[in-house]
Structure formats: C-alpha cells, structure tokens
mmCIF file of C-alpha atoms in Angstrom:
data_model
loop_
_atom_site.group_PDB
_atom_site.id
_atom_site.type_symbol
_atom_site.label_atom_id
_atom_site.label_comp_id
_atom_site.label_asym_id
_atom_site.label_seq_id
_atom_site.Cartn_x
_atom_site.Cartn_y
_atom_site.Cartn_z
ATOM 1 C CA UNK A 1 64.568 -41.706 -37.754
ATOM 2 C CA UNK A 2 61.835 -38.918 -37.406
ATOM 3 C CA UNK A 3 60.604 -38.741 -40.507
ATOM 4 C CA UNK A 4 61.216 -42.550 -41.472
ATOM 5 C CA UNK A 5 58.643 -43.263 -38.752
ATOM 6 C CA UNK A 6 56.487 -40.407 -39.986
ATOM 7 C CA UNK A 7 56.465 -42.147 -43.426
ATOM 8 C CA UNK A 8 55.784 -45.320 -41.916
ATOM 9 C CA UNK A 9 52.800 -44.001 -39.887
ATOM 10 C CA UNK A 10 50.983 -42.160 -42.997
ATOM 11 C CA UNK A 11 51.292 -45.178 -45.413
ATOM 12 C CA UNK A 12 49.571 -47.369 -42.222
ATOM 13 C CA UNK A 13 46.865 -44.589 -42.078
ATOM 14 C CA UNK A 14 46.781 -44.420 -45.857
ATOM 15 C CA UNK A 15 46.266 -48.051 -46.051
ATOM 16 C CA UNK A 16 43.484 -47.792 -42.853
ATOM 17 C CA UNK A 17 41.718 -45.279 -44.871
ATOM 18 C CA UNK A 18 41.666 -47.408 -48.007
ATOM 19 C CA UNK A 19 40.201 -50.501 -46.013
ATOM 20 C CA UNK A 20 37.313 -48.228 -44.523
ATOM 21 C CA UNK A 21 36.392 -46.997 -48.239
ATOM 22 C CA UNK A 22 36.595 -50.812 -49.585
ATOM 23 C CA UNK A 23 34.631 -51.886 -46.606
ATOM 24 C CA UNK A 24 31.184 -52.152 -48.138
ATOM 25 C CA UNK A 25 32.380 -54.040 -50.909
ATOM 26 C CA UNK A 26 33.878 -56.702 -48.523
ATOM 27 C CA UNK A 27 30.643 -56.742 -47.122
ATOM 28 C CA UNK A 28 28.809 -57.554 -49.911
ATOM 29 C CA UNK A 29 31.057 -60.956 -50.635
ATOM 30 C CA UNK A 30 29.834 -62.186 -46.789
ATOM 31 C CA UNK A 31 26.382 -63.935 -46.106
ATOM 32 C CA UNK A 32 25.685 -64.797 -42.612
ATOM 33 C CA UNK A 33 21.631 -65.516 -41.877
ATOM 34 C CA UNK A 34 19.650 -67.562 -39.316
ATOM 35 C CA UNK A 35 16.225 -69.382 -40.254
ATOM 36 C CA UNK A 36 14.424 -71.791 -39.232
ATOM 37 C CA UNK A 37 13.829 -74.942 -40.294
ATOM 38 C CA UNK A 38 10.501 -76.935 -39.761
ATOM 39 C CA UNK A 39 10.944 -81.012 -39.362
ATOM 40 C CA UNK A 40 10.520 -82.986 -42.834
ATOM 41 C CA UNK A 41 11.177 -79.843 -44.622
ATOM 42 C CA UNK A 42 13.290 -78.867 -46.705
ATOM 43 C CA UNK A 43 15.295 -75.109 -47.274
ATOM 44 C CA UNK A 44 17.428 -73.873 -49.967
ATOM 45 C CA UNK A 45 19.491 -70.598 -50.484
ATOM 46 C CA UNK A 46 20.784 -69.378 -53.918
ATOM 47 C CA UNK A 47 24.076 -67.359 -55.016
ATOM 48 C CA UNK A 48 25.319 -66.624 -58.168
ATOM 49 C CA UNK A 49 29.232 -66.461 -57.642
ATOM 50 C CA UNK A 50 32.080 -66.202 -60.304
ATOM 51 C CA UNK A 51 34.575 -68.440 -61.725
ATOM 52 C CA UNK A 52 37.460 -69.124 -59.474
ATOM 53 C CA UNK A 53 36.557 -68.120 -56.262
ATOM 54 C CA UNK A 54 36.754 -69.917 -53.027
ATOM 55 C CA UNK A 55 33.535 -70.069 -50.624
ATOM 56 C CA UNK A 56 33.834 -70.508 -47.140
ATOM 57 C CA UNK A 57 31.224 -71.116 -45.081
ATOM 58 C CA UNK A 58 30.349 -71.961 -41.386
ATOM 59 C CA UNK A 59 26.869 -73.638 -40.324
ATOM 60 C CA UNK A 60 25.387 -74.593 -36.697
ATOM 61 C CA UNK A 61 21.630 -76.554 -36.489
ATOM 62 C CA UNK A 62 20.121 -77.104 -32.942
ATOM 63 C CA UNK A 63 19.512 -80.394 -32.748
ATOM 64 C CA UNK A 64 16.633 -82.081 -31.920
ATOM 65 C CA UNK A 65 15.696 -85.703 -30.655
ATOM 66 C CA UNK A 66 15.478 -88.093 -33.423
ATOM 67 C CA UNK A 67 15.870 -85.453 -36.414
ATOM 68 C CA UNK A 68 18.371 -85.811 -39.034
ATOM 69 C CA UNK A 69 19.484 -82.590 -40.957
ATOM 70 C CA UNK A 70 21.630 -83.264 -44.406
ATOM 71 C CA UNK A 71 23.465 -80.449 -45.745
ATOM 72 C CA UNK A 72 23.964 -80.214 -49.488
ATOM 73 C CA UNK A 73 25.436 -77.628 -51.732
ATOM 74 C CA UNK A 74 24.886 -78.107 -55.499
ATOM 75 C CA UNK A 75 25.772 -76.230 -58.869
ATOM 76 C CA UNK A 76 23.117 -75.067 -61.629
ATOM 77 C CA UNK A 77 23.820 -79.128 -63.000
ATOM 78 C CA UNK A 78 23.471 -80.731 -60.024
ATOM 79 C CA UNK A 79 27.199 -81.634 -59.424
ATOM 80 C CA UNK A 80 27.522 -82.172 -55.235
ATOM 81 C CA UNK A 81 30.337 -79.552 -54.042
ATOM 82 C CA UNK A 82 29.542 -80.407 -50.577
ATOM 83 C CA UNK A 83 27.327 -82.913 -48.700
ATOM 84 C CA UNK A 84 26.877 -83.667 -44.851
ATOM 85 C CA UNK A 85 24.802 -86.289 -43.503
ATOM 86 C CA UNK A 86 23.529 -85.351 -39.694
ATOM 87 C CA UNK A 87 24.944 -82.103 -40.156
ATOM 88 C CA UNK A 88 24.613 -80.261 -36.653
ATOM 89 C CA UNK A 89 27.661 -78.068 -36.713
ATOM 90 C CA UNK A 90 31.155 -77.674 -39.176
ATOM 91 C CA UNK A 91 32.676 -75.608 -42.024
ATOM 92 C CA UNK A 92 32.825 -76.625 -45.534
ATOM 93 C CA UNK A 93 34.854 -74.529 -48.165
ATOM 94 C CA UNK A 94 35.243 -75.272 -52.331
ATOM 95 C CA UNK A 95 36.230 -73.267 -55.281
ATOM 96 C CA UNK A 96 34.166 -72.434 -57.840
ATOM 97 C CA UNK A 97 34.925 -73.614 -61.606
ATOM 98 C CA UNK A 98 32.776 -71.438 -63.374
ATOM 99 C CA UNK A 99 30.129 -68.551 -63.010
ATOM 100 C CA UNK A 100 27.254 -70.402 -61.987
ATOM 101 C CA UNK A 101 24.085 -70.493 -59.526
ATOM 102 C CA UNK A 102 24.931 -72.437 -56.678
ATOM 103 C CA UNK A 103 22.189 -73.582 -53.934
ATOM 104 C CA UNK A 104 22.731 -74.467 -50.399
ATOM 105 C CA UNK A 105 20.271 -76.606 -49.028
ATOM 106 C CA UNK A 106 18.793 -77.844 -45.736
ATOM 107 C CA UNK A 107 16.930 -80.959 -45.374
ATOM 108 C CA UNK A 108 15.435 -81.890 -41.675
ATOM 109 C CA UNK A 109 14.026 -85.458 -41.905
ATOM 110 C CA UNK A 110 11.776 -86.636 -38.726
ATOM 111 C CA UNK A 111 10.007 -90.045 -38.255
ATOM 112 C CA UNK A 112 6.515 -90.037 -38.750
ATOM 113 C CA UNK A 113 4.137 -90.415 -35.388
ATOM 114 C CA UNK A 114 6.618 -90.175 -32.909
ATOM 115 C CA UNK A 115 5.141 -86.634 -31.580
ATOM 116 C CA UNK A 116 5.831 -82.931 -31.719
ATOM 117 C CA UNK A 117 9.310 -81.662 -32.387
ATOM 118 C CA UNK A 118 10.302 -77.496 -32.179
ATOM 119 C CA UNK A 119 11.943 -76.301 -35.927
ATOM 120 C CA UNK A 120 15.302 -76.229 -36.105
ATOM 121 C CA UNK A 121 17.248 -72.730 -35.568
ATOM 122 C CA UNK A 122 19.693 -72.619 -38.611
ATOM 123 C CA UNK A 123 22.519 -70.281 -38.438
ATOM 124 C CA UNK A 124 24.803 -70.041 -41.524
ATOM 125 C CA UNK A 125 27.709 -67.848 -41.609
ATOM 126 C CA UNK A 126 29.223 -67.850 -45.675
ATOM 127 C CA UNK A 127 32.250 -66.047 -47.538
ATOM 128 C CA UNK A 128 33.426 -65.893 -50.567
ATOM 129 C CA UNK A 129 36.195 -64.035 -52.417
ATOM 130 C CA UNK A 130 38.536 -61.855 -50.222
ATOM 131 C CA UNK A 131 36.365 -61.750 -47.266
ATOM 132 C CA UNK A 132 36.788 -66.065 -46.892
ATOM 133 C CA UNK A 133 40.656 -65.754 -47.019
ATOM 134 C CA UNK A 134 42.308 -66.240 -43.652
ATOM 135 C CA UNK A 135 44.990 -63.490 -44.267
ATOM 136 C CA UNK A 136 45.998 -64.498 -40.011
ATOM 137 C CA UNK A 137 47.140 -67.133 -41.415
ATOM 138 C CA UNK A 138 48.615 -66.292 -44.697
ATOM 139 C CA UNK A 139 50.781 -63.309 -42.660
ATOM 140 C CA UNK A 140 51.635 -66.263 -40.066
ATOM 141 C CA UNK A 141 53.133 -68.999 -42.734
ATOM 142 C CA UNK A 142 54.330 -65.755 -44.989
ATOM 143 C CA UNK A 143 56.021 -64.063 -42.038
ATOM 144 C CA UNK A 144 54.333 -60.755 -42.988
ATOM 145 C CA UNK A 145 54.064 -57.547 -41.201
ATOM 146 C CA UNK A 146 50.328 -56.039 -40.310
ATOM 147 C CA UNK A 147 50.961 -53.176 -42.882
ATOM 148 C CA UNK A 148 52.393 -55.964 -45.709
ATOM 149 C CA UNK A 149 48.974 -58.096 -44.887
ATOM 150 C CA UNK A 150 46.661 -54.984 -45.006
ATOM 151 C CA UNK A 151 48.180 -54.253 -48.832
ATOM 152 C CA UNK A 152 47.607 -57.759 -49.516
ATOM 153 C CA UNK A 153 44.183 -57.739 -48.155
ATOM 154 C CA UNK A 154 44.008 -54.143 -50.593
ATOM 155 C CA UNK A 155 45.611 -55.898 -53.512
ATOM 156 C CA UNK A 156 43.219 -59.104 -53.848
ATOM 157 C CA UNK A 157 40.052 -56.462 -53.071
ATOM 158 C CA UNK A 158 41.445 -54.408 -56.315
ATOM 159 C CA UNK A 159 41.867 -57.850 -58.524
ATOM 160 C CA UNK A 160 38.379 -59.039 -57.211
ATOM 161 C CA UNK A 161 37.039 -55.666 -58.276
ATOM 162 C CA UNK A 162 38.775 -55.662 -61.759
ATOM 163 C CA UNK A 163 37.035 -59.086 -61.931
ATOM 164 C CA UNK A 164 33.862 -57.991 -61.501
ATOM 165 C CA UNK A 165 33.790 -54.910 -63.685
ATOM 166 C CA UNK A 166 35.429 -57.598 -66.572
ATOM 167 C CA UNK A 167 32.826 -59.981 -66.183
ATOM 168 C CA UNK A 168 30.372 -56.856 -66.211
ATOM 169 C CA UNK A 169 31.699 -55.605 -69.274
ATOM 170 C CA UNK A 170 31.372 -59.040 -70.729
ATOM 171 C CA UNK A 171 27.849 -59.594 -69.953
ATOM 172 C CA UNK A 172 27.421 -55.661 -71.404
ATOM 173 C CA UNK A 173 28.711 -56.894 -74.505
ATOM 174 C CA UNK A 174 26.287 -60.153 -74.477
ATOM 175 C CA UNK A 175 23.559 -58.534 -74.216
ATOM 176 C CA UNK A 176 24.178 -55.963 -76.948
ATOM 177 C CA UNK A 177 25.116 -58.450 -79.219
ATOM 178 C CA UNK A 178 21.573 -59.969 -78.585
ATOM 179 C CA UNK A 179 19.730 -57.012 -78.527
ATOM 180 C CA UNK A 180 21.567 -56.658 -82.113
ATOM 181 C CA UNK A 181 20.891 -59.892 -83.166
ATOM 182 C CA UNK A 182 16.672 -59.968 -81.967
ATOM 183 C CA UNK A 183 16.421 -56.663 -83.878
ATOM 184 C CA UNK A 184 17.945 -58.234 -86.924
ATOM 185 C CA UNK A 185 15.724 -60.740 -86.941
ATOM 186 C CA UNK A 186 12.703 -58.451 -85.741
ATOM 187 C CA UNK A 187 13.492 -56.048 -89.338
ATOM 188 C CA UNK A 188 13.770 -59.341 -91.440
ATOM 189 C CA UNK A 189 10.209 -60.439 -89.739
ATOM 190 C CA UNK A 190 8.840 -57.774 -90.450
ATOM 191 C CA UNK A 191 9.763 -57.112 -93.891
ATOM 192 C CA UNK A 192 8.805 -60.840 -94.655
ATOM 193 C CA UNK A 193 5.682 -60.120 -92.965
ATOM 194 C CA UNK A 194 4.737 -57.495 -95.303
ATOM 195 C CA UNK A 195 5.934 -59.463 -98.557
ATOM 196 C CA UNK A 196 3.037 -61.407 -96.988
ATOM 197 C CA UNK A 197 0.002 -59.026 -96.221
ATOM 198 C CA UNK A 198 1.487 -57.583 -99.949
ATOM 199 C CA UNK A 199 1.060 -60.823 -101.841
ATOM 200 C CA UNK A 200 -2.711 -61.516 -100.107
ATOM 201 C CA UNK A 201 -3.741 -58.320 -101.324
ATOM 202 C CA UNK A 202 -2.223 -58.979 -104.540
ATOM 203 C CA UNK A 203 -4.036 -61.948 -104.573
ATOM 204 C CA UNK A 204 -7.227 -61.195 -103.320
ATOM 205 C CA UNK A 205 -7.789 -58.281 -105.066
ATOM 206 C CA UNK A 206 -7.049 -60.339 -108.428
ATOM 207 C CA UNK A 207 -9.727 -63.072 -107.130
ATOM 208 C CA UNK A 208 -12.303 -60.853 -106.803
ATOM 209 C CA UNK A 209 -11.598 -59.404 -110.048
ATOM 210 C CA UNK A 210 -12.205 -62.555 -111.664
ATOM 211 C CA UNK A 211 -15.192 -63.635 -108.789
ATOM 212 C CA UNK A 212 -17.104 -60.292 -110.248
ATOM 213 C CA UNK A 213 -16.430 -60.703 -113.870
ATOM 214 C CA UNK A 214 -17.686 -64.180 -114.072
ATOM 215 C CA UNK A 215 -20.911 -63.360 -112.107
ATOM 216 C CA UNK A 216 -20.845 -60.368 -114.564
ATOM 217 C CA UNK A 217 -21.461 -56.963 -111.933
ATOM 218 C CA UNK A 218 -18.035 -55.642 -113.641
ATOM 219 C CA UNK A 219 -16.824 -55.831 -117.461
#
C-alpha cells in the first residue's frame, strides 16, 4: 500500500504543480472591474472572444432612487445575447457562435429635474472559457474525485490553449496571404505606373519635336 499511496500523492502534486504553471493563463480568460456610472449615461466594455466558448458573468449596480440601469450585451451585428431591464444585481451566461467583438453595456436613465443623484458603483465580475466552468458542479453530477476534476480542469486548459495557438496560426496565415496579395498588386502598380510616365515621355518628347519643327528652331 506504501508505494500505491506514494504514487497517488506525486501525481496530486504533479497535477498541483501543473495548475500553478497554467495559472496565468486562467487568469487572463477572467474580467472582474468596478466603475462608475454617472445618471443618463451610458458605459460600454469590449472583448474579442472565440467561437464556441461560454461567458459567464456576474454584475451588481447600487441603486439609486428613481434610476433605471438596462444591461445589454451585443455582438459586432448587433444581435442581443443578453438584455436586463432595471438591472441591479444577477448573472447572465451565453455561448459564443463565432469569433467576434462583443460589447457589454450599461445604460443609467434618470428623470430630468427631479434633483441630484450620486453615480452608480458598477461591479462586474466576467468569465469565459475554462475559468466560467463550474467544475464543483461538474465533479458533483459526474461523481468525480478532486484529482479526476483537477485533470479535467488541466485537460480543457490544454484544448483551450490548442485553440488559441490554431486560431493564431490561422490569422498568421491571413495575414501573409494579404501581405502577398497587396504586394502583388503593389509590383503590378507599379509596373503599370511606369508604362505610364514611359508613354508621356514618349509622347511628349515626340510633341515637342513636331512643336519646334513647325515654329522652325530645329530641322
């Protein structure tokens, strides 16, 4: 049994290890800010996310007397993935469909002349990716053990890293073919632009020919 448990300890310490190395990358996938937000104003925060990945967020606005807050969370098109009337405090979560810019705005909407009113303290706590997955949960309906949810947690964090160096490589390879394509087109300018200057000189150089020769100053 001795060196059963041994094993057992080292791949849990293993597996800690890992976790504190991947650490900043989870970090990176989790937004949590607090702003304030001034009465008939409006404030919007932007993310670019990738396709297929569910966003979780939290949000909590101090309310004030008679001031509405909407919450609204929008794609690049416009297309509502979330919307709140009243929104003081909740959670919202969606999945995205493709790589886009999405926008999370706050709206605080006061009736005019009825006095001063202190802005709004905003606090908005937002995941997406591994970080937003409840894995409590998942290891509570899955039955799992802590070390069977930490390589789960490790697995996901290695797909969502193959992800994004795909999707890197693909926008690598975009941009190359552009740069490709521009100087094509750059080369074919500028030979065409040549032809040009060429056939001007051509030409006036002819003209004056004839311009001279008719005033006769030339033979």
């Amino acid at each position: 049994n001795s060196p059963f448990r041994f094993g057992i300890r080292l791949s849990v310490a293993m597996v800690r290890v890992s976790a504190l190395l991947f650490l900043p990358v989870l970090f990176g996938s989790a937004l949590s800010i607090s702003f304030y937000l001034p009465v008939n104003s409006r404030k919007c925060l932007r993310e670019e996310i990738h396709k297929d990945v569910l966003v979780t967020g939290e949000y909590e606005v101090t309310e004030q007397p008679n001031t509405k807050t909407n919450l609204k969370i929008t794609d690049s098109s416009g297309h509502i993935l979330y919307s709140k009337e009243d929104a003081s405090k909740g959670k919202f979560a969606f999945t995205t469909e493709d790589y886009d810019m999405f926008e999370v705005c706050f709206e605080s909407k006061f009736p005019m002349g009825t006095g001063r009113v202190p802005d709004q303290l905003v606090n908005l706590d937002m995941k997406h990716g591994v970080e937003a997955k409840n894995y409590e949960e998942i290891a509570k309906v899955e039955k799992l053990k802590p070390l069977e949810v930490e390589l789960r947690r490790l697995e996901d964090l290695s797909e969502s890293i193959v992800n994004d160096f795909a999707y890197m490589k693909k926008r690598e390879e975009e941009m190359r073919d552009t740069n490709e394509s521009t100087n094509t087109r750059v080369l074919y300018f500028s030979i065409f632009s040549m032809c040009c200057l060429i056939g001007l000189a051509t030409w006036q150089v002819f003209y004056l020919r004839r311009f001279f020769k008719a005033k006769k100053l030339i033979e």
